[in-house]
């Protein structure tokens, strides 16, 4: 196997041999490559035949999403997805695969990509991993019936490009185009989420778990949470968010359920420790799922494209009865149980989406003008297991008292239980939401630039981004597309960025790797 799509890739170069650091087996990696190869063939055929159909877009979005880190570990379901992709390619090409094997010739062998010239490989990887991340966002919007045909067609065109011989310049153009399309895609998901569940408002979320049966819901899919809230209504089963589901508490149409109680646990990489002996089931609606340990395996459920052999999967009919029955069987804690964040806090906050922050735009602008706020930091992105990620805790804990921290995605668990106080009534830490809510952070930055009549890069706003999986690649490309300069990226730079591509990013965007929190703060504030 060869895979280097995430930050924890072996030796910062690539996972090889029998399994990846994430627990993905070689056979699964092979099937994921085969799936991408088959999606390229489907894309080429669709473009060739000038076919644009929602059915094909859906297959491509689901297929790409399935190959993201910590989503699917299941060879059986992957094979079914590949078969379905091939069936559709055959259908639109007018060939019957049983009689005519030549269709497979269109399929792209990913080994060619892994062996390609390192700069071309680097750009194609940025494109492929970027559209994988974007596919997750398109998927969440799609389940709420929000689609953008331009974004959808871009998946097809970008996949075709990955399978073609292309020049460095053309690939570079498409790489930045991923950022542009991902901005549209995140905007679509923002619209889907807010029109379906209302505009998030700030809320304090307890880390206390009440006694009695409960279910923990992880991942990004708000629709799954909503359906589960409906199905548990009045059943004596409480619901707790986990990981990227935390921002759900801010949405009026979700928080109206009194049995949506609080948040359990911290970021994804702590799940093996936190789910051990958990007297409740956990539902994974998206990544990040880790191969479950035997001591809690019987209580992990998956849905949508998340899959792991042997776990109960909730199908598209969305009947959560097995999860609810498991919660009643396990019974929850005997007494109310207080949990704490990684810095010892007993609660966290969320719900500071662009709607909420911009409703206080006047106060924010006044605080900047009066000198009460001197700097904004966007400290966000994915969390992960590397010890170097303590940087983000240090950074926020040591940020000056006249600064505001905007945060998003699961990286916030490094510091979201810290009490940093307020500035003129505005909390110093504001959780904008999930990784896709980077769209909201961008809206805040653009509004501030407008209020101060300056360029975004002239604002006292610094970007301290942590990455782990492919959604972070998509978000990073969006920031580059917007022309954001001097992003600090960590904990390590992507293995798939070649020296020449890195040089381009440094020369044109001033991207740099994080150093130490103290050094970086000193440099930024100098
Ligand atoms: Fe964190 Fe994992 Fe949001 Fe990523 S929970 S690294 O999928 O997408 O973030
Ligand atoms: Fe390795 Fe990451 Fe690929 Fe898993 S997803 S095999 S950890 S590079």
Short mmCIF file of C-alpha atoms and ligand atoms in Angstrom, two decimals:
data_model
loop_
_atom_site.label_atom_id
_atom_site.label_comp_id
_atom_site.label_asym_id
_atom_site.label_seq_id
_atom_site.Cartn_x
_atom_site.Cartn_y
_atom_site.Cartn_z
CA UNK A 1 0.00 0.00 0.00
CA UNK A 2 0.97 3.61 -0.32
CA UNK A 3 -0.93 6.46 1.32
CA UNK A 4 0.24 9.88 2.44
CA UNK A 5 -2.99 11.80 2.50
CA UNK A 6 -3.07 12.73 6.19
CA UNK A 7 -0.82 14.44 8.69
CA UNK A 8 0.01 11.34 10.74
CA UNK A 9 1.40 9.46 7.73
CA UNK A 10 4.28 7.16 8.71
CA UNK A 11 7.62 8.94 9.11
CA UNK A 12 6.08 12.09 7.60
CA UNK A 13 6.56 10.45 4.18
CA UNK A 14 3.96 7.74 3.58
CA UNK A 15 2.20 4.70 5.03
CA UNK A 16 3.42 1.53 3.34
CA UNK A 17 3.51 -2.21 4.02
CA UNK A 18 0.56 -3.89 5.70
CA UNK A 19 -1.34 -1.04 7.42
CA UNK A 20 -1.44 2.71 7.88
CA UNK A 21 -0.95 4.64 11.10
CA UNK A 22 -4.73 5.21 11.16
CA UNK A 23 -5.32 1.45 11.23
CA UNK A 24 -6.32 1.21 7.58
CA UNK A 25 -5.28 -2.17 6.18
CA UNK A 26 -3.32 -2.51 2.93
CA UNK A 27 -6.32 -4.21 1.30
CA UNK A 28 -8.51 -1.21 2.20
CA UNK A 29 -5.95 1.27 0.89
CA UNK A 30 -5.80 -0.74 -2.33
CA UNK A 31 -9.60 -0.67 -2.68
CA UNK A 32 -9.71 3.07 -1.96
CA UNK A 33 -7.18 3.62 -4.74
CA UNK A 34 -9.25 1.39 -7.00
CA UNK A 35 -12.33 3.42 -6.13
CA UNK A 36 -10.62 6.70 -7.02
CA UNK A 37 -9.39 5.10 -10.27
CA UNK A 38 -12.95 4.01 -11.06
CA UNK A 39 -14.31 7.48 -10.24
CA UNK A 40 -11.79 8.95 -12.69
CA UNK A 41 -13.09 6.57 -15.37
CA UNK A 42 -16.68 7.57 -14.57
CA UNK A 43 -15.74 11.25 -14.77
CA UNK A 44 -13.91 10.84 -18.07
CA UNK A 45 -16.83 8.92 -19.55
CA UNK A 46 -19.40 11.42 -18.30
CA UNK A 47 -17.44 14.33 -19.78
CA UNK A 48 -16.82 12.42 -22.97
CA UNK A 49 -20.52 11.72 -23.42
CA UNK A 50 -21.41 15.22 -22.18
CA UNK A 51 -23.59 13.72 -19.47
CA UNK A 52 -24.31 15.85 -16.40
CA UNK A 53 -26.55 14.03 -13.98
CA UNK A 54 -27.33 14.32 -10.29
CA UNK A 55 -27.03 10.54 -10.01
CA UNK A 56 -23.43 10.63 -11.21
CA UNK A 57 -22.58 13.62 -9.02
CA UNK A 58 -23.97 11.76 -6.01
CA UNK A 59 -21.92 8.65 -6.77
CA UNK A 60 -18.77 10.76 -7.12
CA UNK A 61 -19.38 12.73 -3.92
CA UNK A 62 -20.10 9.59 -1.90
CA UNK A 63 -17.12 7.80 -3.40
CA UNK A 64 -14.65 10.58 -2.64
CA UNK A 65 -16.01 11.08 0.88
CA UNK A 66 -15.61 7.34 1.54
CA UNK A 67 -11.86 7.58 0.94
CA UNK A 68 -11.20 10.33 3.52
CA UNK A 69 -9.07 9.39 6.54
CA UNK A 70 -10.97 7.69 9.38
CA UNK A 71 -14.20 7.22 7.41
CA UNK A 72 -14.27 3.67 6.00
CA UNK A 73 -12.23 0.67 7.04
CA UNK A 74 -14.57 -1.78 5.34
CA UNK A 75 -13.39 -3.74 2.28
CA UNK A 76 -16.81 -5.25 1.69
CA UNK A 77 -18.66 -1.94 1.43
CA UNK A 78 -15.81 -0.43 -0.60
CA UNK A 79 -16.11 -3.26 -3.13
CA UNK A 80 -19.87 -2.64 -3.40
CA UNK A 81 -19.23 1.07 -4.02
CA UNK A 82 -16.61 0.27 -6.69
CA UNK A 83 -19.02 -2.15 -8.39
CA UNK A 84 -21.68 0.55 -8.43
CA UNK A 85 -19.30 3.11 -9.93
CA UNK A 86 -18.32 0.62 -12.64
CA UNK A 87 -21.95 -0.21 -13.32
CA UNK A 88 -22.67 3.45 -13.97
CA UNK A 89 -19.58 3.94 -16.13
CA UNK A 90 -20.65 0.95 -18.20
CA UNK A 91 -24.18 2.26 -18.42
CA UNK A 92 -23.24 5.67 -19.76
CA UNK A 93 -20.48 4.36 -22.01
CA UNK A 94 -22.95 1.92 -23.51
CA UNK A 95 -20.75 -1.06 -22.76
CA UNK A 96 -21.56 -4.11 -20.77
CA UNK A 97 -18.65 -4.89 -18.53
CA UNK A 98 -19.35 -8.62 -18.52
CA UNK A 99 -18.79 -8.88 -22.25
CA UNK A 100 -16.37 -6.06 -22.76
CA UNK A 101 -13.50 -5.69 -20.38
CA UNK A 102 -12.14 -2.67 -22.21
CA UNK A 103 -14.07 -0.26 -19.97
CA UNK A 104 -11.59 -0.99 -17.25
CA UNK A 105 -8.92 0.51 -19.52
CA UNK A 106 -10.37 3.89 -18.71
CA UNK A 107 -9.71 3.31 -15.03
CA UNK A 108 -6.75 5.11 -13.67
CA UNK A 109 -4.15 3.12 -11.81
CA UNK A 110 -3.27 5.20 -8.77
CA UNK A 111 0.19 3.63 -8.74
CA UNK A 112 0.91 5.90 -11.70
CA UNK A 113 0.19 8.89 -9.54
CA UNK A 114 2.30 7.73 -6.62
CA UNK A 115 5.20 7.21 -9.07
CA UNK A 116 4.75 10.47 -11.01
CA UNK A 117 7.28 13.33 -11.06
CA UNK A 118 7.23 14.72 -7.52
CA UNK A 119 5.89 18.18 -8.43
CA UNK A 120 3.09 16.85 -10.60
CA UNK A 121 2.32 14.26 -7.94
CA UNK A 122 2.28 17.01 -5.36
CA UNK A 123 -0.20 19.18 -7.26
CA UNK A 124 -2.41 16.24 -8.22
CA UNK A 125 -2.41 15.18 -4.57
CA UNK A 126 -3.44 18.67 -3.48
CA UNK A 127 -6.27 18.56 -6.02
CA UNK A 128 -7.39 15.03 -5.16
CA UNK A 129 -7.19 15.40 -1.39
CA UNK A 130 -8.79 18.85 -1.62
CA UNK A 131 -11.80 17.53 -3.55
CA UNK A 132 -12.08 14.60 -1.14
CA UNK A 133 -12.51 17.10 1.69
CA UNK A 134 -14.87 19.21 -0.36
CA UNK A 135 -16.93 16.10 -1.14
CA UNK A 136 -17.67 15.69 2.58
CA UNK A 137 -19.12 19.21 2.65
CA UNK A 138 -21.08 18.67 -0.56
CA UNK A 139 -22.42 15.46 0.95
CA UNK A 140 -23.74 17.11 4.12
CA UNK A 141 -25.42 19.80 2.01
CA UNK A 142 -26.81 17.20 -0.39
CA UNK A 143 -28.57 15.22 2.36
CA UNK A 144 -30.39 18.45 3.20
CA UNK A 145 -31.33 18.82 -0.52
CA UNK A 146 -28.87 21.61 -1.25
CA UNK A 147 -26.79 21.12 -4.37
CA UNK A 148 -24.65 23.37 -6.52
CA UNK A 149 -24.23 22.06 -10.06
CA UNK A 150 -21.12 24.12 -10.70
CA UNK A 151 -19.42 22.65 -7.63
CA UNK A 152 -20.63 19.18 -8.63
CA UNK A 153 -19.28 19.46 -12.15
CA UNK A 154 -15.96 20.60 -10.73
CA UNK A 155 -15.58 17.23 -8.96
CA UNK A 156 -15.92 15.55 -12.35
CA UNK A 157 -13.49 17.88 -14.12
CA UNK A 158 -10.91 17.75 -11.34
CA UNK A 159 -11.02 13.95 -11.21
CA UNK A 160 -10.52 13.80 -14.95
CA UNK A 161 -7.47 16.02 -14.58
CA UNK A 162 -5.94 13.80 -11.91
CA UNK A 163 -6.09 10.95 -14.42
CA UNK A 164 -4.64 12.91 -17.33
CA UNK A 165 -1.18 14.05 -18.27
CA UNK A 166 -1.17 17.72 -17.34
CA UNK A 167 1.37 20.52 -17.12
CA UNK A 168 2.59 22.00 -13.84
CA UNK A 169 0.91 25.32 -14.65
CA UNK A 170 -2.48 23.82 -15.46
CA UNK A 171 -2.40 21.70 -12.33
CA UNK A 172 -1.45 24.74 -10.26
CA UNK A 173 -4.42 26.66 -11.66
CA UNK A 174 -6.74 23.80 -10.80
CA UNK A 175 -5.25 23.51 -7.31
CA UNK A 176 -6.27 27.10 -6.56
CA UNK A 177 -9.60 26.47 -8.26
CA UNK A 178 -10.25 23.75 -5.66
CA UNK A 179 -10.08 26.54 -3.09
CA UNK A 180 -12.55 28.65 -5.03
CA UNK A 181 -15.03 25.80 -5.49
CA UNK A 182 -14.64 24.75 -1.87
CA UNK A 183 -15.60 28.26 -0.78
CA UNK A 184 -18.81 27.88 -2.79
CA UNK A 185 -19.32 24.45 -1.31
CA UNK A 186 -18.85 25.64 2.28
CA UNK A 187 -21.22 28.55 1.53
CA UNK A 188 -23.77 26.01 0.30
CA UNK A 189 -23.43 23.94 3.45
CA UNK A 190 -23.69 27.07 5.61
CA UNK A 191 -26.93 27.92 3.82
CA UNK A 192 -28.17 24.33 4.14
CA UNK A 193 -27.43 24.17 7.87
CA UNK A 194 -28.77 27.62 8.77
CA UNK A 195 -31.89 27.40 6.62
CA UNK A 196 -32.64 23.97 8.06
CA UNK A 197 -31.73 24.56 11.72
CA UNK A 198 -31.58 28.34 12.19
CA UNK A 199 -28.70 30.75 12.76
CA UNK A 200 -26.44 29.54 15.59
CA UNK A 201 -26.36 31.65 18.74
CA UNK A 202 -23.73 31.51 21.50
CA UNK A 203 -24.31 28.84 24.11
CA UNK A 204 -22.54 27.33 27.09
CA UNK A 205 -22.31 23.55 26.85
CA UNK A 206 -21.84 21.42 29.93
CA UNK A 207 -19.36 18.54 30.12
CA UNK A 208 -21.53 16.96 32.84
CA UNK A 209 -23.34 13.76 31.92
CA UNK A 210 -26.65 13.23 33.70
CA UNK A 211 -27.48 9.84 35.12
CA UNK A 212 -29.54 7.49 32.98
CA UNK A 213 -29.43 6.25 29.38
CA UNK A 214 -27.70 8.40 26.79
CA UNK A 215 -26.26 8.36 23.29
CA UNK A 216 -23.07 10.08 22.14
CA UNK A 217 -23.17 11.46 18.58
CA UNK A 218 -19.96 12.20 16.73
CA UNK A 219 -19.14 13.63 13.30
CA UNK A 220 -20.41 16.54 11.25
CA UNK A 221 -23.83 15.49 9.99
CA UNK A 222 -26.48 17.69 11.62
CA UNK A 223 -29.32 15.89 9.86
CA UNK A 224 -28.44 12.62 11.55
CA UNK A 225 -28.42 14.37 14.90
CA UNK A 226 -31.80 15.96 14.19
CA UNK A 227 -33.34 12.59 13.24
CA UNK A 228 -31.90 10.98 16.34
CA UNK A 229 -33.26 13.79 18.52
CA UNK A 230 -36.70 13.23 17.02
CA UNK A 231 -36.52 9.47 17.49
CA UNK A 232 -35.42 9.73 21.11
CA UNK A 233 -37.92 12.43 22.05
CA UNK A 234 -39.80 11.38 25.17
CA UNK A 235 -37.94 8.06 25.43
CA UNK A 236 -35.84 8.92 28.47
CA UNK A 237 -32.60 8.82 26.45
CA UNK A 238 -30.37 11.89 26.54
CA UNK A 239 -28.11 12.98 23.69
CA UNK A 240 -24.52 14.24 24.02
CA UNK A 241 -22.42 15.61 21.20
CA UNK A 242 -18.83 14.51 20.61
CA UNK A 243 -15.99 15.98 18.53
CA UNK A 244 -17.16 18.00 15.54
CA UNK A 245 -20.82 17.67 16.58
CA UNK A 246 -20.35 20.18 19.45
CA UNK A 247 -21.43 23.24 17.37
CA UNK A 248 -24.88 21.62 16.96
CA UNK A 249 -25.77 23.10 20.37
CA UNK A 250 -25.84 26.56 18.81
CA UNK A 251 -28.58 25.81 16.26
CA UNK A 252 -32.08 26.84 17.46
CA UNK A 253 -33.83 23.90 15.77
CA UNK A 254 -31.49 21.43 17.47
CA UNK A 255 -31.05 23.01 20.88
CA UNK A 256 -34.83 23.23 21.32
CA UNK A 257 -34.77 19.55 22.28
CA UNK A 258 -34.40 19.43 26.05
CA UNK A 259 -32.72 16.03 25.87
CA UNK A 260 -29.79 17.47 23.88
CA UNK A 261 -27.82 17.85 27.09
CA UNK A 262 -24.15 18.54 26.64
CA UNK A 263 -20.88 17.40 25.13
CA UNK A 264 -18.97 14.24 25.93
CA UNK A 265 -15.24 13.82 25.43
CA UNK A 266 -12.68 15.82 23.53
CA UNK A 267 -11.18 15.49 20.04
CA UNK A 268 -11.26 12.32 17.95
CA UNK A 269 -7.80 10.99 18.80
CA UNK A 270 -8.81 10.51 22.45
CA UNK A 271 -11.75 8.20 21.67
CA UNK A 272 -10.07 4.94 22.64
CA UNK A 273 -9.41 6.31 26.10
CA UNK A 274 -12.73 8.12 26.46
CA UNK A 275 -15.04 5.40 25.15
CA UNK A 276 -13.50 2.66 27.29
CA UNK A 277 -16.24 1.32 29.56
CA UNK A 278 -18.68 3.97 28.33
CA UNK A 279 -22.16 2.92 29.51
CA UNK A 280 -23.67 4.28 26.31
CA UNK A 281 -23.59 3.81 22.53
CA UNK A 282 -21.70 6.13 20.18
CA UNK A 283 -22.98 7.00 16.72
CA UNK A 284 -20.44 8.06 14.09
CA UNK A 285 -22.01 10.16 11.35
CA UNK A 286 -18.66 10.99 9.68
CA UNK A 287 -14.97 10.91 10.51
CA UNK A 288 -13.07 10.60 12.65
CA UNK A 289 -13.62 6.93 13.52
CA UNK A 290 -10.69 4.96 14.92
CA UNK A 291 -10.66 1.15 14.83
CA UNK A 292 -12.66 0.43 18.00
CA UNK A 293 -11.17 -1.54 20.87
CA UNK A 294 -12.84 -4.69 22.13
CA UNK A 295 -13.88 -3.04 25.39
CA UNK A 296 -16.38 -0.75 23.63
CA UNK A 297 -16.73 -2.20 20.14
CA UNK A 298 -20.23 -3.54 20.84
CA UNK A 299 -21.55 0.00 21.34
CA UNK A 300 -20.18 1.81 18.30
CA UNK A 301 -22.64 2.42 15.47
CA UNK A 302 -21.98 3.92 12.05
CA UNK A 303 -24.14 5.62 9.45
CA UNK A 304 -23.79 7.29 6.04
CA UNK A 305 -20.41 6.48 4.44
CA UNK A 306 -18.71 5.62 7.74
CA UNK A 307 -18.05 1.91 7.98
CA UNK A 308 -16.04 -0.59 9.97
CA UNK A 309 -16.34 -4.40 9.68
CA UNK A 310 -18.53 -5.92 12.38
CA UNK A 311 -20.12 -2.69 13.59
CA UNK A 312 -23.86 -2.13 13.22
CA UNK A 313 -24.52 0.28 10.38
CA UNK A 314 -27.67 2.42 10.31
CA UNK A 315 -28.92 2.43 6.72
CA UNK A 316 -30.45 5.23 4.72
CA UNK A 317 -33.87 4.49 6.22
CA UNK A 318 -32.41 6.12 9.36
CA UNK A 319 -34.11 3.87 11.85
CA UNK A 320 -31.96 4.44 14.96
CA UNK A 321 -33.81 1.79 17.00
CA UNK A 322 -30.67 -0.38 17.53
CA UNK A 323 -28.79 2.63 18.95
CA UNK A 324 -31.69 3.61 21.21
CA UNK A 325 -32.11 0.03 22.42
CA UNK A 326 -28.40 -0.15 23.18
CA UNK A 327 -28.63 3.06 25.22
CA UNK A 328 -31.53 1.64 27.25
CA UNK A 329 -29.70 -1.67 27.71
CA UNK A 330 -26.47 -0.02 28.91
CA UNK A 331 -28.40 2.39 31.12
CA UNK A 332 -25.83 5.20 31.32
CA UNK A 333 -24.16 6.38 34.52
CA UNK A 334 -25.79 5.65 37.87
CA UNK A 335 -25.12 9.21 39.04
CA UNK A 336 -24.57 12.54 37.32
CA UNK A 337 -20.91 12.48 36.28
CA UNK A 338 -18.77 15.53 35.73
CA UNK A 339 -16.15 15.36 32.98
CA UNK A 340 -13.50 17.95 32.20
CA UNK A 341 -11.77 19.38 29.16
CA UNK A 342 -8.05 18.85 28.68
CA UNK A 343 -7.26 21.96 30.76
CA UNK A 344 -9.66 21.03 33.55
CA UNK A 345 -12.66 23.18 32.53
CA UNK A 346 -16.14 21.80 33.23
CA UNK A 347 -17.85 23.46 30.28
CA UNK A 348 -17.18 24.80 26.80
CA UNK A 349 -18.89 27.36 24.58
CA UNK A 350 -19.93 27.37 20.94
CA UNK A 351 -22.36 29.05 18.54
CA UNK A 352 -20.27 32.05 17.49
CA UNK A 353 -21.02 31.63 13.80
CA UNK A 354 -20.70 34.56 11.44
CA UNK A 355 -24.35 35.42 12.06
CA UNK A 356 -23.79 35.76 15.81
CA UNK A 357 -20.44 37.57 15.59
CA UNK A 358 -21.58 39.99 12.92
CA UNK A 359 -24.70 40.83 14.92
CA UNK A 360 -22.17 42.38 17.33
CA UNK A 361 -20.07 43.89 14.54
CA UNK A 362 -20.52 47.40 15.94
CA UNK A 363 -19.13 46.40 19.36
CA UNK A 364 -16.25 44.53 17.75
CA UNK A 365 -15.30 47.51 15.57
CA UNK A 366 -15.59 49.92 18.54
CA UNK A 367 -13.39 47.65 20.67
CA UNK A 368 -10.74 47.65 17.94
CA UNK A 369 -10.96 51.43 17.49
CA UNK A 370 -10.64 52.05 21.23
CA UNK A 371 -7.62 49.72 21.39
CA UNK A 372 -9.40 47.22 23.69
CA UNK A 373 -8.90 44.56 21.00
CA UNK A 374 -5.47 44.72 19.39
CA UNK A 375 -5.31 41.41 17.56
CA UNK A 376 -7.43 38.52 16.28
CA UNK A 377 -6.12 35.00 15.88
CA UNK A 378 -7.88 32.28 13.96
CA UNK A 379 -6.55 29.22 15.74
CA UNK A 380 -8.35 26.30 14.21
CA UNK A 381 -8.37 23.14 12.19
CA UNK A 382 -8.02 19.47 12.98
CA UNK A 383 -6.64 17.89 16.11
CA UNK A 384 -4.46 14.78 16.13
CA UNK A 385 -2.27 12.66 18.31
CA UNK A 386 1.18 14.26 17.83
CA UNK A 387 2.72 15.72 21.00
CA UNK A 388 3.65 18.86 19.01
CA UNK A 389 -0.01 19.79 19.02
CA UNK A 390 0.36 21.16 22.55
CA UNK A 391 1.58 24.18 20.61
CA UNK A 392 -2.04 25.21 20.04
CA UNK A 393 -2.84 25.11 23.77
CA UNK A 394 0.30 27.10 24.55
CA UNK A 395 -0.43 29.58 21.82
CA UNK A 396 -3.94 30.37 23.04
CA UNK A 397 -3.03 30.29 26.74
CA UNK A 398 -0.21 32.77 26.08
CA UNK A 399 -2.07 35.02 23.66
CA UNK A 400 -2.21 38.64 24.87
CA UNK A 401 -5.20 39.70 26.96
CA UNK A 402 -6.23 42.23 24.33
CA UNK A 403 -6.63 39.57 21.65
CA UNK A 404 -9.58 37.52 20.46
CA UNK A 405 -9.31 33.87 19.45
CA UNK A 406 -11.64 32.66 16.75
CA UNK A 407 -11.61 28.89 16.50
CA UNK A 408 -13.22 26.05 14.58
CA UNK A 409 -13.07 22.28 13.98
CA UNK A 410 -11.83 19.67 16.45
CA UNK A 411 -8.49 21.42 17.08
CA UNK A 412 -10.35 23.69 19.51
CA UNK A 413 -10.49 20.96 22.15
CA UNK A 414 -6.88 21.85 22.90
CA UNK A 415 -8.09 25.06 24.57
CA UNK A 416 -11.88 25.52 24.43
CA UNK A 417 -12.28 24.80 28.15
CA UNK A 418 -9.89 27.62 29.09
CA UNK A 419 -11.48 30.66 30.67
CA UNK A 420 -9.73 33.61 29.04
CA UNK A 421 -12.34 36.13 30.14
CA UNK A 422 -13.96 38.82 28.04
CA UNK A 423 -13.13 42.11 26.33
CA UNK A 424 -15.94 44.68 26.61
CA UNK A 425 -18.36 41.80 27.13
CA UNK A 426 -17.06 39.84 24.13
CA UNK A 427 -15.65 36.42 25.07
CA UNK A 428 -11.99 36.07 24.17
CA UNK A 429 -12.54 32.58 22.72
CA UNK A 430 -15.27 32.30 20.11
CA UNK A 431 -16.05 28.94 18.53
CA UNK A 432 -17.22 29.61 14.98
CA UNK A 433 -18.19 25.94 14.51
CA UNK A 434 -17.11 22.92 12.49
CA UNK A 435 -14.26 22.89 9.97
CA UNK A 436 -16.71 23.78 7.19
CA UNK A 437 -17.61 26.89 9.20
CA UNK A 438 -14.28 28.26 8.04
CA UNK A 439 -16.74 29.88 5.65
CA UNK A 440 -18.11 31.84 8.63
CA UNK A 441 -14.64 32.86 9.79
CA UNK A 442 -13.95 34.15 6.28
CA UNK A 443 -17.19 36.17 6.38
CA UNK A 444 -16.09 37.74 9.67
CA UNK A 445 -12.67 38.62 8.21
CA UNK A 446 -14.24 40.14 5.08
CA UNK A 447 -16.70 42.17 7.18
CA UNK A 448 -13.88 43.48 9.39
CA UNK A 449 -11.85 44.45 6.31
CA UNK A 450 -14.89 46.31 4.98
CA UNK A 451 -15.50 48.08 8.31
CA UNK A 452 -11.89 49.24 8.42
CA UNK A 453 -11.75 49.90 4.70
CA UNK A 454 -8.64 47.78 4.23
CA UNK A 455 -7.49 44.53 2.64
CA UNK A 456 -8.00 41.31 4.61
CA UNK A 457 -4.23 40.92 4.87
CA UNK A 458 -3.97 44.38 6.46
CA UNK A 459 -6.21 43.39 9.38
CA UNK A 460 -4.61 42.56 12.72
CA UNK A 461 -5.68 38.97 12.09
CA UNK A 462 -3.33 35.96 12.01
CA UNK A 463 -4.11 32.43 10.91
CA UNK A 464 -2.72 29.57 12.96
CA UNK A 465 -3.99 26.45 11.25
CA UNK A 466 -3.69 22.83 12.34
CA UNK A 467 -4.33 20.13 9.80
CA UNK A 468 -4.92 16.41 9.88
CA UNK A 469 -7.18 15.14 7.14
CA UNK A 470 -8.34 16.15 3.68
CA UNK A 471 -11.02 18.67 4.68
CA UNK A 472 -8.22 20.80 6.08
CA UNK A 473 -6.54 20.63 2.67
CA UNK A 474 -9.71 21.99 1.05
CA UNK A 475 -10.02 24.78 3.64
CA UNK A 476 -6.35 25.71 3.28
CA UNK A 477 -6.75 25.96 -0.51
CA UNK A 478 -9.76 28.25 0.06
CA UNK A 479 -7.69 30.56 2.25
CA UNK A 480 -5.03 30.66 -0.47
CA UNK A 481 -7.63 31.32 -3.15
CA UNK A 482 -8.79 34.29 -1.05
CA UNK A 483 -5.23 35.57 -1.05
CA UNK A 484 -4.69 35.14 2.71
CA UNK A 485 -1.01 35.53 3.51
CA UNK A 486 1.36 34.34 6.23
CA UNK A 487 -0.64 31.35 7.44
CA UNK A 488 1.19 29.33 10.06
CA UNK A 489 0.60 25.64 9.43
CA UNK A 490 1.26 22.70 11.68
CA UNK A 491 2.04 20.51 13.42
CA UNK A 492 4.03 19.36 10.35
CA UNK A 493 3.80 20.24 6.69
CA UNK A 494 2.00 17.79 4.37
CA UNK A 495 4.17 14.98 3.04
CA UNK A 496 2.59 15.49 -0.39
CA UNK A 497 3.87 19.05 -0.77
CA UNK A 498 7.08 18.80 -2.83
CA UNK A 499 9.96 21.26 -2.27
CA UNK A 500 9.07 23.19 -5.45
CA UNK A 501 5.38 23.42 -4.58
CA UNK A 502 6.32 24.50 -1.07
CA UNK A 503 8.57 27.17 -2.53
CA UNK A 504 5.64 28.44 -4.57
CA UNK A 505 3.47 28.58 -1.43
CA UNK A 506 6.17 30.34 0.57
CA UNK A 507 7.04 32.84 -2.18
CA UNK A 508 3.46 33.72 -3.02
CA UNK A 509 1.60 33.27 0.25
CA UNK A 510 4.22 33.39 2.96
CA UNK A 511 3.03 30.07 4.42
CA UNK A 512 5.32 28.87 7.18
CA UNK A 513 5.48 25.93 9.55
CA UNK A 514 4.74 26.61 13.22
CA UNK A 515 7.77 26.88 15.54
CA UNK A 516 7.03 27.41 19.24
CA UNK A 517 4.03 29.29 20.57
CA UNK A 518 6.28 31.88 22.22
CA UNK A 519 8.40 32.44 19.11
CA UNK A 520 5.41 32.64 16.80
CA UNK A 521 3.50 35.02 19.08
CA UNK A 522 6.56 37.23 19.34
CA UNK A 523 7.02 37.27 15.58
CA UNK A 524 3.35 37.94 14.81
CA UNK A 525 2.96 40.72 17.34
CA UNK A 526 6.31 42.41 16.57
FE1 LIG B 1 -11.50 16.72 13.22
FE2 LIG B 1 -11.81 14.61 12.08
FE3 LIG B 1 -13.76 18.46 10.77
FE4 LIG B 1 -11.64 16.56 10.52
S1 LIG B 1 -13.07 15.27 13.81
S2 LIG B 1 -9.96 15.85 11.98
O1 LIG B 1 -12.67 14.94 10.37
O2 LIG B 1 -13.25 17.35 9.60
O3 LIG B 1 -12.05 18.06 11.84
FE1 LIG B 2 -1.48 6.65 6.65
FE2 LIG B 2 -3.11 8.76 6.90
FE3 LIG B 2 -3.24 7.18 4.77
FE4 LIG B 2 -4.08 6.32 7.17
S1 LIG B 2 -4.98 7.98 5.91
S2 LIG B 2 -2.88 5.16 5.68
S3 LIG B 2 -2.54 7.27 8.50
S4 LIG B 2 -1.53 8.49 5.37
#
